[in-house]
Amino acid sequence: MVNKASNQTANIQLDNNGQLKHFLTTEGLSSEILTQILDTAESFANINDQRVKKVPLLRGKTIVNLFFEASTRTRTTFELAAKRLSADILNINISTSSTSKGETLLDTLQNIQAMQCDMFVVRHSDSGAAYFIASHVAPNISVINAGDGSHAHPTQAMLDMFTIRRNKGADFSRLRIAIVGDILHSRVARSQIHALNILNTGEVRVIAPRTLLPVDIEDMGVNIYNRLETGIKDADVVIMLRLQKERMQGAFLPSEQEYYRLYGLTSSRLKAARKDVIVMHPGPINRGVEIDSSVADGSHSVILNQVSYGISVRMAVMTMTLGSNQILPEQPHAQSPASNHGTRQS
Ligand code: CP
């Protein structure tokens, strides 16, 4: 598998007119493109609240979900997003596909491509897999990275930016945002850090034991903390991450109990943050490992809102990459901070 550096990845994301063609990473994109994604998602938010949740923007398009790794939120919200845009969507079950008979990734792709599809949504355990696929597909096909190894998860990062903007307003320069936990293995954290810096966030903090920080963390434009209490002090937003045990081959931690003792977010610890702090988590949650249930289900949590917003954000990315966003309904301006940020959506 090719493991390309992210700067190279960023280049093939844009077409000759500078428009988004593939969405592989937030790194290297402009604030205009990221803001366009957020504004376009905002214009779709109303559709998701209507009785008939459908618009014809991608009618006649075929989208293929190609998930080589497990997923609940990402795969289903991509599927819902495609259906709400009136596209046809195929979910390829990798475990029962001919990859189990030894078919290569490229052969699998070429065969699905021969079925006249327009977009691949790809999740893979190898960093660089989405770039590799985008480099090999026919020119009319767009590729969306739904998570590759520990490299990038750009649509998750953008739904997180959308959640922050909905709750805290469009001016990220006023915000202090803390990302806590397994930064080393987290493609979500990498994509969030790039997006937050592109959107000119006031301060981005990462909080983790040294063993769970990547070697290049000091080059990523963040402030580093090893203690949770000091790291979340006066934070506007606290983003908790899952311990990615499936990507840990060595002894990164003494034990989960010890990790929870030092880094688990409890109601008592959260008092160090601002009174109106929002707590986020990309899911899946390990309750009692990185976060206590009283916080995950508490009044500061916007975790289920993140999931809901994922539909609008993925609708935005699909229409932008397929060049179909020019006939959108009028776009409202960024919303002011929500007064009741803890309100759950059904
Ligand atoms: N946040 C996220 O990627 O969740 P899933 O693994 O369930 O898709």
mmCIF file of C-alpha atoms and ligand atoms in Angstrom:
data_model
loop_
_atom_site.group_PDB
_atom_site.id
_atom_site.type_symbol
_atom_site.label_atom_id
_atom_site.label_comp_id
_atom_site.label_asym_id
_atom_site.label_seq_id
_atom_site.Cartn_x
_atom_site.Cartn_y
_atom_site.Cartn_z
ATOM 1 C CA MET A 1 0.000 0.000 0.000
ATOM 2 C CA VAL A 2 1.259 3.454 -0.896
ATOM 3 C CA ASN A 3 1.650 5.681 2.158
ATOM 4 C CA LYS A 4 1.934 9.155 0.682
ATOM 5 C CA ALA A 5 2.757 12.230 2.690
ATOM 6 C CA SER A 6 -0.264 14.400 3.366
ATOM 7 C CA ASN A 7 0.982 17.377 1.335
ATOM 8 C CA GLN A 8 0.943 15.204 -1.777
ATOM 9 C CA THR A 9 -2.483 13.950 -0.770
ATOM 10 C CA ALA A 10 -3.784 17.500 -0.590
ATOM 11 C CA ASN A 11 -2.779 18.250 -4.186
ATOM 12 C CA ILE A 12 -4.884 15.630 -5.874
ATOM 13 C CA GLN A 13 -7.978 16.684 -3.953
ATOM 14 C CA LEU A 14 -8.655 19.696 -6.155
ATOM 15 C CA ASP A 15 -9.635 19.858 -9.832
ATOM 16 C CA ASN A 16 -8.165 22.325 -12.337
ATOM 17 C CA ASN A 17 -10.589 25.015 -11.127
ATOM 18 C CA GLY A 18 -9.557 24.593 -7.486
ATOM 19 C CA GLN A 19 -12.809 22.850 -6.587
ATOM 20 C CA LEU A 20 -12.928 19.793 -4.325
ATOM 21 C CA LYS A 21 -12.767 16.631 -6.470
ATOM 22 C CA HIS A 22 -11.751 14.083 -3.808
ATOM 23 C CA PHE A 23 -11.874 14.543 -0.020
ATOM 24 C CA LEU A 24 -8.912 12.663 1.454
ATOM 25 C CA THR A 25 -7.581 14.929 4.202
ATOM 26 C CA THR A 26 -8.229 18.350 5.722
ATOM 27 C CA GLU A 27 -4.476 19.076 5.586
ATOM 28 C CA GLY A 28 -3.476 21.612 2.951
ATOM 29 C CA LEU A 29 -7.009 22.771 2.137
ATOM 30 C CA SER A 30 -7.946 26.462 2.321
ATOM 31 C CA SER A 31 -10.214 28.049 4.906
ATOM 32 C CA GLU A 32 -12.512 28.952 1.965
ATOM 33 C CA ILE A 33 -13.015 25.283 1.067
ATOM 34 C CA LEU A 34 -13.597 24.251 4.690
ATOM 35 C CA THR A 35 -16.047 27.129 5.172
ATOM 36 C CA GLN A 36 -17.807 26.174 1.935
ATOM 37 C CA ILE A 37 -18.293 22.648 3.342
ATOM 38 C CA LEU A 38 -19.745 24.088 6.575
ATOM 39 C CA ASP A 39 -22.022 26.558 4.749
ATOM 40 C CA THR A 40 -23.230 23.880 2.329
ATOM 41 C CA ALA A 41 -23.911 21.533 5.262
ATOM 42 C CA GLU A 42 -25.878 24.332 6.915
ATOM 43 C CA SER A 43 -28.100 24.584 3.839
ATOM 44 C CA PHE A 44 -28.834 20.852 4.113
ATOM 45 C CA ALA A 45 -29.624 20.875 7.839
ATOM 46 C CA ASN A 46 -33.252 21.913 7.218
ATOM 47 C CA ILE A 47 -33.814 19.047 4.791
ATOM 48 C CA ASN A 48 -32.959 16.595 7.540
ATOM 49 C CA ASP A 49 -35.712 18.097 9.720
ATOM 50 C CA GLN A 50 -38.418 17.921 7.030
ATOM 51 C CA ARG A 51 -41.083 15.237 6.744
ATOM 52 C CA VAL A 52 -39.815 14.205 3.300
ATOM 53 C CA LYS A 53 -36.044 14.186 3.765
ATOM 54 C CA LYS A 54 -35.046 14.134 0.117
ATOM 55 C CA VAL A 55 -33.725 16.441 -2.614
ATOM 56 C CA PRO A 56 -32.914 15.411 -6.202
ATOM 57 C CA LEU A 57 -29.359 16.834 -6.356
ATOM 58 C CA LEU A 58 -27.591 13.506 -6.999
ATOM 59 C CA ARG A 59 -30.378 11.688 -8.843
ATOM 60 C CA GLY A 60 -28.820 9.245 -11.312
ATOM 61 C CA LYS A 61 -25.483 9.110 -9.438
ATOM 62 C CA THR A 62 -24.156 5.837 -8.001
ATOM 63 C CA ILE A 63 -22.131 5.841 -4.783
ATOM 64 C CA VAL A 64 -20.281 2.809 -3.433
ATOM 65 C CA ASN A 65 -19.515 2.367 0.279
ATOM 66 C CA LEU A 66 -16.328 0.324 0.462
ATOM 67 C CA PHE A 67 -15.570 -0.307 4.141
ATOM 68 C CA PHE A 68 -12.627 -2.615 4.880
ATOM 69 C CA GLU A 69 -12.906 -1.732 8.609
ATOM 70 C CA ALA A 70 -15.878 -1.761 10.979
ATOM 71 C CA SER A 71 -18.105 1.310 11.238
ATOM 72 C CA THR A 72 -21.472 2.261 12.688
ATOM 73 C CA ARG A 73 -21.748 6.065 12.409
ATOM 74 C CA THR A 74 -19.720 6.825 9.291
ATOM 75 C CA ARG A 75 -21.075 4.110 7.002
ATOM 76 C CA THR A 76 -24.700 4.659 7.936
ATOM 77 C CA THR A 77 -24.591 8.463 7.743
ATOM 78 C CA PHE A 78 -22.907 8.271 4.319
ATOM 79 C CA GLU A 79 -25.709 5.931 3.260
ATOM 80 C CA LEU A 80 -28.391 8.243 4.639
ATOM 81 C CA ALA A 81 -26.709 11.276 3.064
ATOM 82 C CA ALA A 82 -26.640 9.585 -0.344
ATOM 83 C CA LYS A 83 -30.293 8.554 -0.054
ATOM 84 C CA ARG A 84 -31.366 12.056 0.987
ATOM 85 C CA LEU A 85 -29.636 13.369 -2.148
ATOM 86 C CA SER A 86 -31.532 10.747 -4.244
ATOM 87 C CA ALA A 87 -28.358 8.889 -5.277
ATOM 88 C CA ASP A 88 -28.196 5.102 -5.600
ATOM 89 C CA ILE A 89 -25.894 3.630 -2.952
ATOM 90 C CA LEU A 90 -24.266 0.207 -2.792
ATOM 91 C CA ASN A 91 -22.779 -1.178 0.407
ATOM 92 C CA ILE A 92 -20.098 -3.712 -0.485
ATOM 93 C CA ASN A 93 -19.739 -6.294 2.275
ATOM 94 C CA ILE A 94 -15.985 -6.824 2.234
ATOM 95 C CA SER A 95 -16.109 -9.946 4.425
ATOM 96 C CA THR A 96 -18.310 -11.736 1.860
ATOM 97 C CA SER A 97 -16.751 -10.135 -1.249
ATOM 98 C CA SER A 98 -14.170 -11.771 -3.501
ATOM 99 C CA THR A 99 -11.348 -10.050 -1.592
ATOM 100 C CA SER A 100 -11.703 -13.077 0.719
ATOM 101 C CA LYS A 101 -10.644 -15.226 -2.290
ATOM 102 C CA GLY A 102 -7.487 -13.167 -2.757
ATOM 103 C CA GLU A 103 -8.690 -10.485 -5.195
ATOM 104 C CA THR A 104 -6.481 -7.405 -4.925
ATOM 105 C CA LEU A 105 -7.773 -3.976 -3.928
ATOM 106 C CA LEU A 106 -7.107 -2.640 -7.429
ATOM 107 C CA ASP A 107 -8.924 -5.513 -9.122
ATOM 108 C CA THR A 108 -11.876 -5.051 -6.777
ATOM 109 C CA LEU A 109 -11.954 -1.337 -7.610
ATOM 110 C CA GLN A 110 -11.698 -1.844 -11.351
ATOM 111 C CA ASN A 111 -14.566 -4.311 -11.304
ATOM 112 C CA ILE A 112 -16.834 -2.015 -9.312
ATOM 113 C CA GLN A 113 -15.769 0.896 -11.534
ATOM 114 C CA ALA A 114 -16.940 -1.133 -14.560
ATOM 115 C CA MET A 115 -20.447 -0.943 -13.061
ATOM 116 C CA GLN A 116 -20.476 2.822 -13.887
ATOM 117 C CA CYS A 117 -20.279 4.284 -10.391
ATOM 118 C CA ASP A 118 -19.520 7.929 -9.593
ATOM 119 C CA MET A 119 -18.026 7.849 -6.100
ATOM 120 C CA PHE A 120 -16.163 5.538 -3.731
ATOM 121 C CA VAL A 121 -16.464 6.130 0.025
ATOM 122 C CA VAL A 122 -13.520 4.204 1.453
ATOM 123 C CA ARG A 123 -12.484 3.102 4.931
ATOM 124 C CA HIS A 124 -9.297 1.068 5.218
ATOM 125 C CA SER A 125 -6.826 0.131 7.954
ATOM 126 C CA ASP A 126 -3.824 1.293 5.873
ATOM 127 C CA SER A 127 -2.780 4.949 6.038
ATOM 128 C CA GLY A 128 -2.680 6.163 2.434
ATOM 129 C CA ALA A 129 -5.341 3.748 1.143
ATOM 130 C CA ALA A 130 -7.726 6.517 0.081
ATOM 131 C CA TYR A 131 -4.917 8.374 -1.706
ATOM 132 C CA PHE A 132 -3.908 5.147 -3.465
ATOM 133 C CA ILE A 133 -7.478 4.591 -4.657
ATOM 134 C CA ALA A 134 -7.941 8.222 -5.752
ATOM 135 C CA SER A 135 -4.712 7.914 -7.774
ATOM 136 C CA HIS A 136 -6.000 4.854 -9.631
ATOM 137 C CA VAL A 137 -9.699 5.477 -10.305
ATOM 138 C CA ALA A 138 -11.096 6.798 -13.597
ATOM 139 C CA PRO A 139 -11.082 10.616 -13.859
ATOM 140 C CA ASN A 140 -14.874 10.896 -13.498
ATOM 141 C CA ILE A 141 -14.888 9.157 -10.087
ATOM 142 C CA SER A 142 -14.585 10.966 -6.760
ATOM 143 C CA VAL A 143 -13.103 9.327 -3.673
ATOM 144 C CA ILE A 144 -14.049 10.235 -0.105
ATOM 145 C CA ASN A 145 -11.812 9.061 2.714
ATOM 146 C CA ALA A 146 -13.976 7.590 5.483
ATOM 147 C CA GLY A 147 -10.882 6.883 7.611
ATOM 148 C CA ASP A 148 -7.471 5.439 6.612
ATOM 149 C CA GLY A 149 -5.301 3.889 9.308
ATOM 150 C CA SER A 150 -4.135 6.548 11.732
ATOM 151 C CA HIS A 151 -3.788 9.122 8.922
ATOM 152 C CA ALA A 152 -7.038 11.016 8.303
ATOM 153 C CA HIS A 153 -10.815 11.043 8.814
ATOM 154 C CA PRO A 154 -11.741 14.328 7.146
ATOM 155 C CA THR A 155 -15.551 14.106 7.165
ATOM 156 C CA GLN A 156 -15.472 13.348 10.912
ATOM 157 C CA ALA A 157 -13.291 16.430 11.432
ATOM 158 C CA MET A 158 -15.701 18.581 9.391
ATOM 159 C CA LEU A 159 -18.782 17.386 11.280
ATOM 160 C CA ASP A 160 -16.849 18.246 14.430
ATOM 161 C CA MET A 161 -16.112 21.754 13.057
ATOM 162 C CA PHE A 162 -19.815 22.052 12.209
ATOM 163 C CA THR A 163 -20.758 21.064 15.777
ATOM 164 C CA ILE A 164 -18.338 23.627 17.221
ATOM 165 C CA ARG A 165 -19.634 26.367 14.894
ATOM 166 C CA ARG A 166 -23.263 25.571 15.739
ATOM 167 C CA ASN A 167 -22.531 25.823 19.462
ATOM 168 C CA LYS A 168 -19.845 28.483 19.667
ATOM 169 C CA GLY A 169 -20.276 30.635 16.565
ATOM 170 C CA ALA A 170 -18.187 31.084 13.437
ATOM 171 C CA ASP A 171 -15.253 32.939 15.017
ATOM 172 C CA PHE A 172 -12.862 30.129 15.978
ATOM 173 C CA SER A 173 -10.160 32.646 16.963
ATOM 174 C CA ARG A 174 -11.980 33.173 20.293
ATOM 175 C CA LEU A 175 -11.891 29.490 21.194
ATOM 176 C CA ARG A 176 -9.658 27.281 23.322
ATOM 177 C CA ILE A 177 -10.107 23.680 22.215
ATOM 178 C CA ALA A 178 -8.652 20.660 24.044
ATOM 179 C CA ILE A 179 -8.257 17.221 22.430
ATOM 180 C CA VAL A 180 -7.713 14.471 25.007
ATOM 181 C CA GLY A 181 -6.440 10.913 24.714
ATOM 182 C CA ASP A 182 -4.940 8.603 22.145
ATOM 183 C CA ILE A 183 -3.629 11.246 19.726
ATOM 184 C CA LEU A 184 -0.983 8.824 18.402
ATOM 185 C CA HIS A 185 -3.432 6.428 16.752
ATOM 186 C CA SER A 186 -6.226 8.896 16.061
ATOM 187 C CA ARG A 187 -6.927 9.818 12.430
ATOM 188 C CA VAL A 188 -9.747 11.951 13.830
ATOM 189 C CA ALA A 189 -7.361 14.031 15.960
ATOM 190 C CA ARG A 190 -4.992 14.617 13.015
ATOM 191 C CA SER A 191 -7.810 15.786 10.772
ATOM 192 C CA GLN A 192 -9.279 17.935 13.551
ATOM 193 C CA ILE A 193 -5.941 19.617 14.317
ATOM 194 C CA HIS A 194 -5.418 20.540 10.639
ATOM 195 C CA ALA A 195 -8.985 21.844 10.315
ATOM 196 C CA LEU A 196 -8.829 23.838 13.566
ATOM 197 C CA ASN A 197 -5.574 25.489 12.521
ATOM 198 C CA ILE A 198 -6.914 26.288 9.034
ATOM 199 C CA LEU A 199 -9.994 27.872 10.658
ATOM 200 C CA ASN A 200 -7.677 30.030 12.813
ATOM 201 C CA THR A 201 -8.595 28.593 16.221
ATOM 202 C CA GLY A 202 -7.325 30.667 19.152
ATOM 203 C CA GLU A 203 -5.617 27.754 20.917
ATOM 204 C CA VAL A 204 -5.523 24.032 20.167
ATOM 205 C CA ARG A 205 -4.343 21.855 23.055
ATOM 206 C CA VAL A 206 -3.575 18.159 23.052
ATOM 207 C CA ILE A 207 -3.587 16.237 26.334
ATOM 208 C CA ALA A 208 -2.141 12.730 26.532
ATOM 209 C CA PRO A 209 0.526 10.585 28.159
ATOM 210 C CA ARG A 210 3.812 10.901 26.245
ATOM 211 C CA THR A 211 3.403 7.357 24.907
ATOM 212 C CA LEU A 212 0.208 8.374 23.101
ATOM 213 C CA LEU A 213 1.591 11.432 21.302
ATOM 214 C CA PRO A 214 2.962 11.203 17.727
ATOM 215 C CA VAL A 215 6.621 12.124 17.171
ATOM 216 C CA ASP A 216 5.652 15.062 14.924
ATOM 217 C CA ILE A 217 3.197 16.585 17.434
ATOM 218 C CA GLU A 218 5.426 19.597 18.102
ATOM 219 C CA ASP A 219 5.206 20.556 14.408
ATOM 220 C CA MET A 220 1.408 20.478 14.395
ATOM 221 C CA GLY A 221 0.659 23.915 15.845
ATOM 222 C CA VAL A 222 -0.713 22.719 19.181
ATOM 223 C CA ASN A 223 0.108 23.213 22.854
ATOM 224 C CA ILE A 224 0.963 19.951 24.601
ATOM 225 C CA TYR A 225 -0.189 18.956 28.085
ATOM 226 C CA ASN A 226 0.397 15.728 29.968
ATOM 227 C CA ARG A 227 -2.054 16.434 32.829
ATOM 228 C CA LEU A 228 -5.805 16.466 32.168
ATOM 229 C CA GLU A 229 -6.664 19.017 34.863
ATOM 230 C CA THR A 230 -4.299 21.683 33.523
ATOM 231 C CA GLY A 231 -5.009 20.853 29.881
ATOM 232 C CA ILE A 232 -8.766 21.409 30.060
ATOM 233 C CA LYS A 233 -8.557 24.518 32.258
ATOM 234 C CA ASP A 234 -10.834 27.240 30.801
ATOM 235 C CA ALA A 235 -11.450 25.218 27.625
ATOM 236 C CA ASP A 236 -14.495 26.110 25.491
ATOM 237 C CA VAL A 237 -14.542 22.690 23.860
ATOM 238 C CA VAL A 238 -13.221 19.350 25.159
ATOM 239 C CA ILE A 239 -12.907 16.559 22.587
ATOM 240 C CA MET A 240 -12.370 13.095 24.075
ATOM 241 C CA LEU A 241 -10.817 10.287 22.025
ATOM 242 C CA ARG A 242 -11.174 6.521 22.239
ATOM 243 C CA LEU A 243 -8.177 4.397 23.187
ATOM 244 C CA GLN A 244 -7.554 2.544 19.905
ATOM 245 C CA LYS A 245 -6.513 -0.791 21.348
ATOM 246 C CA GLU A 246 -6.774 -2.469 17.932
ATOM 247 C CA ARG A 247 -3.865 -0.293 16.703
ATOM 248 C CA MET A 248 -1.691 -0.817 19.816
ATOM 249 C CA GLN A 249 0.864 -3.544 19.333
ATOM 250 C CA GLY A 250 3.092 -2.572 22.272
ATOM 251 C CA ALA A 251 2.636 -1.547 25.895
ATOM 252 C CA PHE A 252 1.480 2.060 25.566
ATOM 253 C CA LEU A 253 -0.325 2.104 28.922
ATOM 254 C CA PRO A 254 -0.018 0.379 32.292
ATOM 255 C CA SER A 255 -3.778 -0.481 32.310
ATOM 256 C CA GLU A 256 -7.191 0.923 31.400
ATOM 257 C CA GLN A 257 -7.895 1.550 35.095
ATOM 258 C CA GLU A 258 -4.716 3.616 35.403
ATOM 259 C CA TYR A 259 -5.583 5.505 32.213
ATOM 260 C CA TYR A 260 -9.065 6.329 33.562
ATOM 261 C CA ARG A 261 -7.546 7.465 36.865
ATOM 262 C CA LEU A 262 -5.278 9.929 35.066
ATOM 263 C CA TYR A 263 -7.181 10.880 31.880
ATOM 264 C CA GLY A 264 -10.816 9.799 32.326
ATOM 265 C CA LEU A 265 -13.205 12.773 32.035
ATOM 266 C CA THR A 266 -15.490 12.913 35.082
ATOM 267 C CA SER A 267 -18.030 15.568 36.088
ATOM 268 C CA SER A 268 -15.717 16.708 38.834
ATOM 269 C CA ARG A 269 -12.747 17.167 36.482
ATOM 270 C CA LEU A 270 -14.869 18.940 33.871
ATOM 271 C CA LYS A 271 -15.380 21.807 36.360
ATOM 272 C CA ALA A 272 -11.897 23.066 35.390
ATOM 273 C CA ALA A 273 -13.222 23.963 31.918
ATOM 274 C CA ARG A 274 -15.447 26.959 31.147
ATOM 275 C CA LYS A 275 -19.002 26.821 32.526
ATOM 276 C CA ASP A 276 -20.442 26.667 28.993
ATOM 277 C CA VAL A 277 -17.958 24.035 27.767
ATOM 278 C CA ILE A 278 -19.187 21.492 25.238
ATOM 279 C CA VAL A 279 -17.932 17.904 25.389
ATOM 280 C CA MET A 280 -17.454 15.994 22.150
ATOM 281 C CA HIS A 281 -16.427 12.450 21.206
ATOM 282 C CA PRO A 282 -16.312 10.947 17.703
ATOM 283 C CA GLY A 283 -17.498 7.553 18.992
ATOM 284 C CA PRO A 284 -17.476 4.733 19.665
ATOM 285 C CA ILE A 285 -17.220 5.580 23.364
ATOM 286 C CA ASN A 286 -15.464 3.408 25.916
ATOM 287 C CA ARG A 287 -17.453 4.352 28.994
ATOM 288 C CA GLY A 288 -15.375 4.240 32.136
ATOM 289 C CA VAL A 289 -12.120 4.258 30.141
ATOM 290 C CA GLU A 290 -11.828 7.739 28.583
ATOM 291 C CA ILE A 291 -15.132 9.233 29.747
ATOM 292 C CA ASP A 292 -17.593 8.730 32.586
ATOM 293 C CA SER A 293 -21.248 8.148 31.685
ATOM 294 C CA SER A 294 -22.273 11.167 33.766
ATOM 295 C CA VAL A 295 -20.319 13.345 31.291
ATOM 296 C CA ALA A 296 -21.105 11.408 28.106
ATOM 297 C CA ASP A 297 -24.839 11.662 28.865
ATOM 298 C CA GLY A 298 -24.682 14.972 30.730
ATOM 299 C CA SER A 299 -25.828 18.502 29.917
ATOM 300 C CA HIS A 300 -22.496 19.559 28.337
ATOM 301 C CA SER A 301 -22.383 16.633 25.934
ATOM 302 C CA VAL A 302 -23.095 17.223 22.235
ATOM 303 C CA ILE A 303 -21.992 13.730 21.223
ATOM 304 C CA LEU A 304 -25.263 12.669 19.587
ATOM 305 C CA ASN A 305 -25.583 16.050 17.868
ATOM 306 C CA GLN A 306 -22.243 15.283 16.200
ATOM 307 C CA VAL A 307 -23.773 12.120 14.744
ATOM 308 C CA SER A 308 -26.836 13.985 13.431
ATOM 309 C CA TYR A 309 -24.698 16.728 11.866
ATOM 310 C CA GLY A 310 -22.665 14.030 10.112
ATOM 311 C CA ILE A 311 -25.529 13.558 7.647
ATOM 312 C CA SER A 312 -25.585 17.219 6.529
ATOM 313 C CA VAL A 313 -21.803 17.440 6.360
ATOM 314 C CA ARG A 314 -21.548 14.260 4.264
ATOM 315 C CA MET A 315 -24.324 15.543 1.982
ATOM 316 C CA ALA A 316 -22.223 18.699 1.531
ATOM 317 C CA VAL A 317 -19.020 16.817 0.717
ATOM 318 C CA MET A 318 -20.820 14.505 -1.729
ATOM 319 C CA THR A 319 -22.434 17.346 -3.660
ATOM 320 C CA MET A 320 -19.261 19.447 -3.713
ATOM 321 C CA THR A 321 -17.025 16.636 -4.960
ATOM 322 C CA LEU A 322 -19.567 15.597 -7.604
ATOM 323 C CA GLY A 323 -19.966 19.240 -8.670
ATOM 324 C CA SER A 324 -23.670 19.304 -7.912
ATOM 325 C CA ASN A 325 -23.881 21.987 -5.258
ATOM 326 C CA GLN A 326 -24.593 24.895 -7.599
ATOM 327 C CA ILE A 327 -28.352 24.452 -7.351
ATOM 328 C CA LEU A 328 -28.618 24.485 -3.597
ATOM 329 C CA PRO A 329 -31.333 26.344 -1.724
ATOM 330 C CA GLU A 330 -30.283 29.746 -0.403
ATOM 331 C CA GLN A 331 -27.606 29.326 2.268
ATOM 332 C CA PRO A 332 -28.225 30.870 5.661
ATOM 333 C CA HIS A 333 -25.268 32.463 7.447
ATOM 334 C CA ALA A 334 -23.451 30.535 10.141
ATOM 335 C CA GLN A 335 -25.727 30.097 13.109
ATOM 336 C CA SER A 336 -25.131 31.934 16.330
ATOM 337 C CA PRO A 337 -24.165 29.804 19.312
ATOM 338 C CA ALA A 338 -27.017 27.514 20.313
ATOM 339 C CA SER A 339 -28.553 28.532 23.612
ATOM 340 C CA ASN A 340 -29.248 24.941 24.650
ATOM 341 C CA HIS A 341 -26.157 23.104 23.534
ATOM 342 C CA GLY A 342 -26.968 19.995 25.482
ATOM 343 C CA THR A 343 -30.223 19.350 23.631
ATOM 344 C CA ARG A 344 -30.202 15.869 22.100
ATOM 345 C CA GLN A 345 -31.552 15.211 18.656
ATOM 346 C CA SER A 346 -33.640 12.179 18.004
HETATM 347 N N1 CP B 1 -16.585 8.202 14.412
HETATM 348 C C1 CP B 1 -16.540 7.094 13.641
HETATM 349 O O1 CP B 1 -15.781 7.034 12.655
HETATM 350 O O2 CP B 1 -17.396 6.106 14.027
HETATM 351 P P1 CP B 1 -17.571 4.719 13.276
HETATM 352 O O3 CP B 1 -16.290 3.951 13.411
HETATM 353 O O4 CP B 1 -18.735 4.029 13.940
HETATM 354 O O5 CP B 1 -17.847 5.010 11.826
#
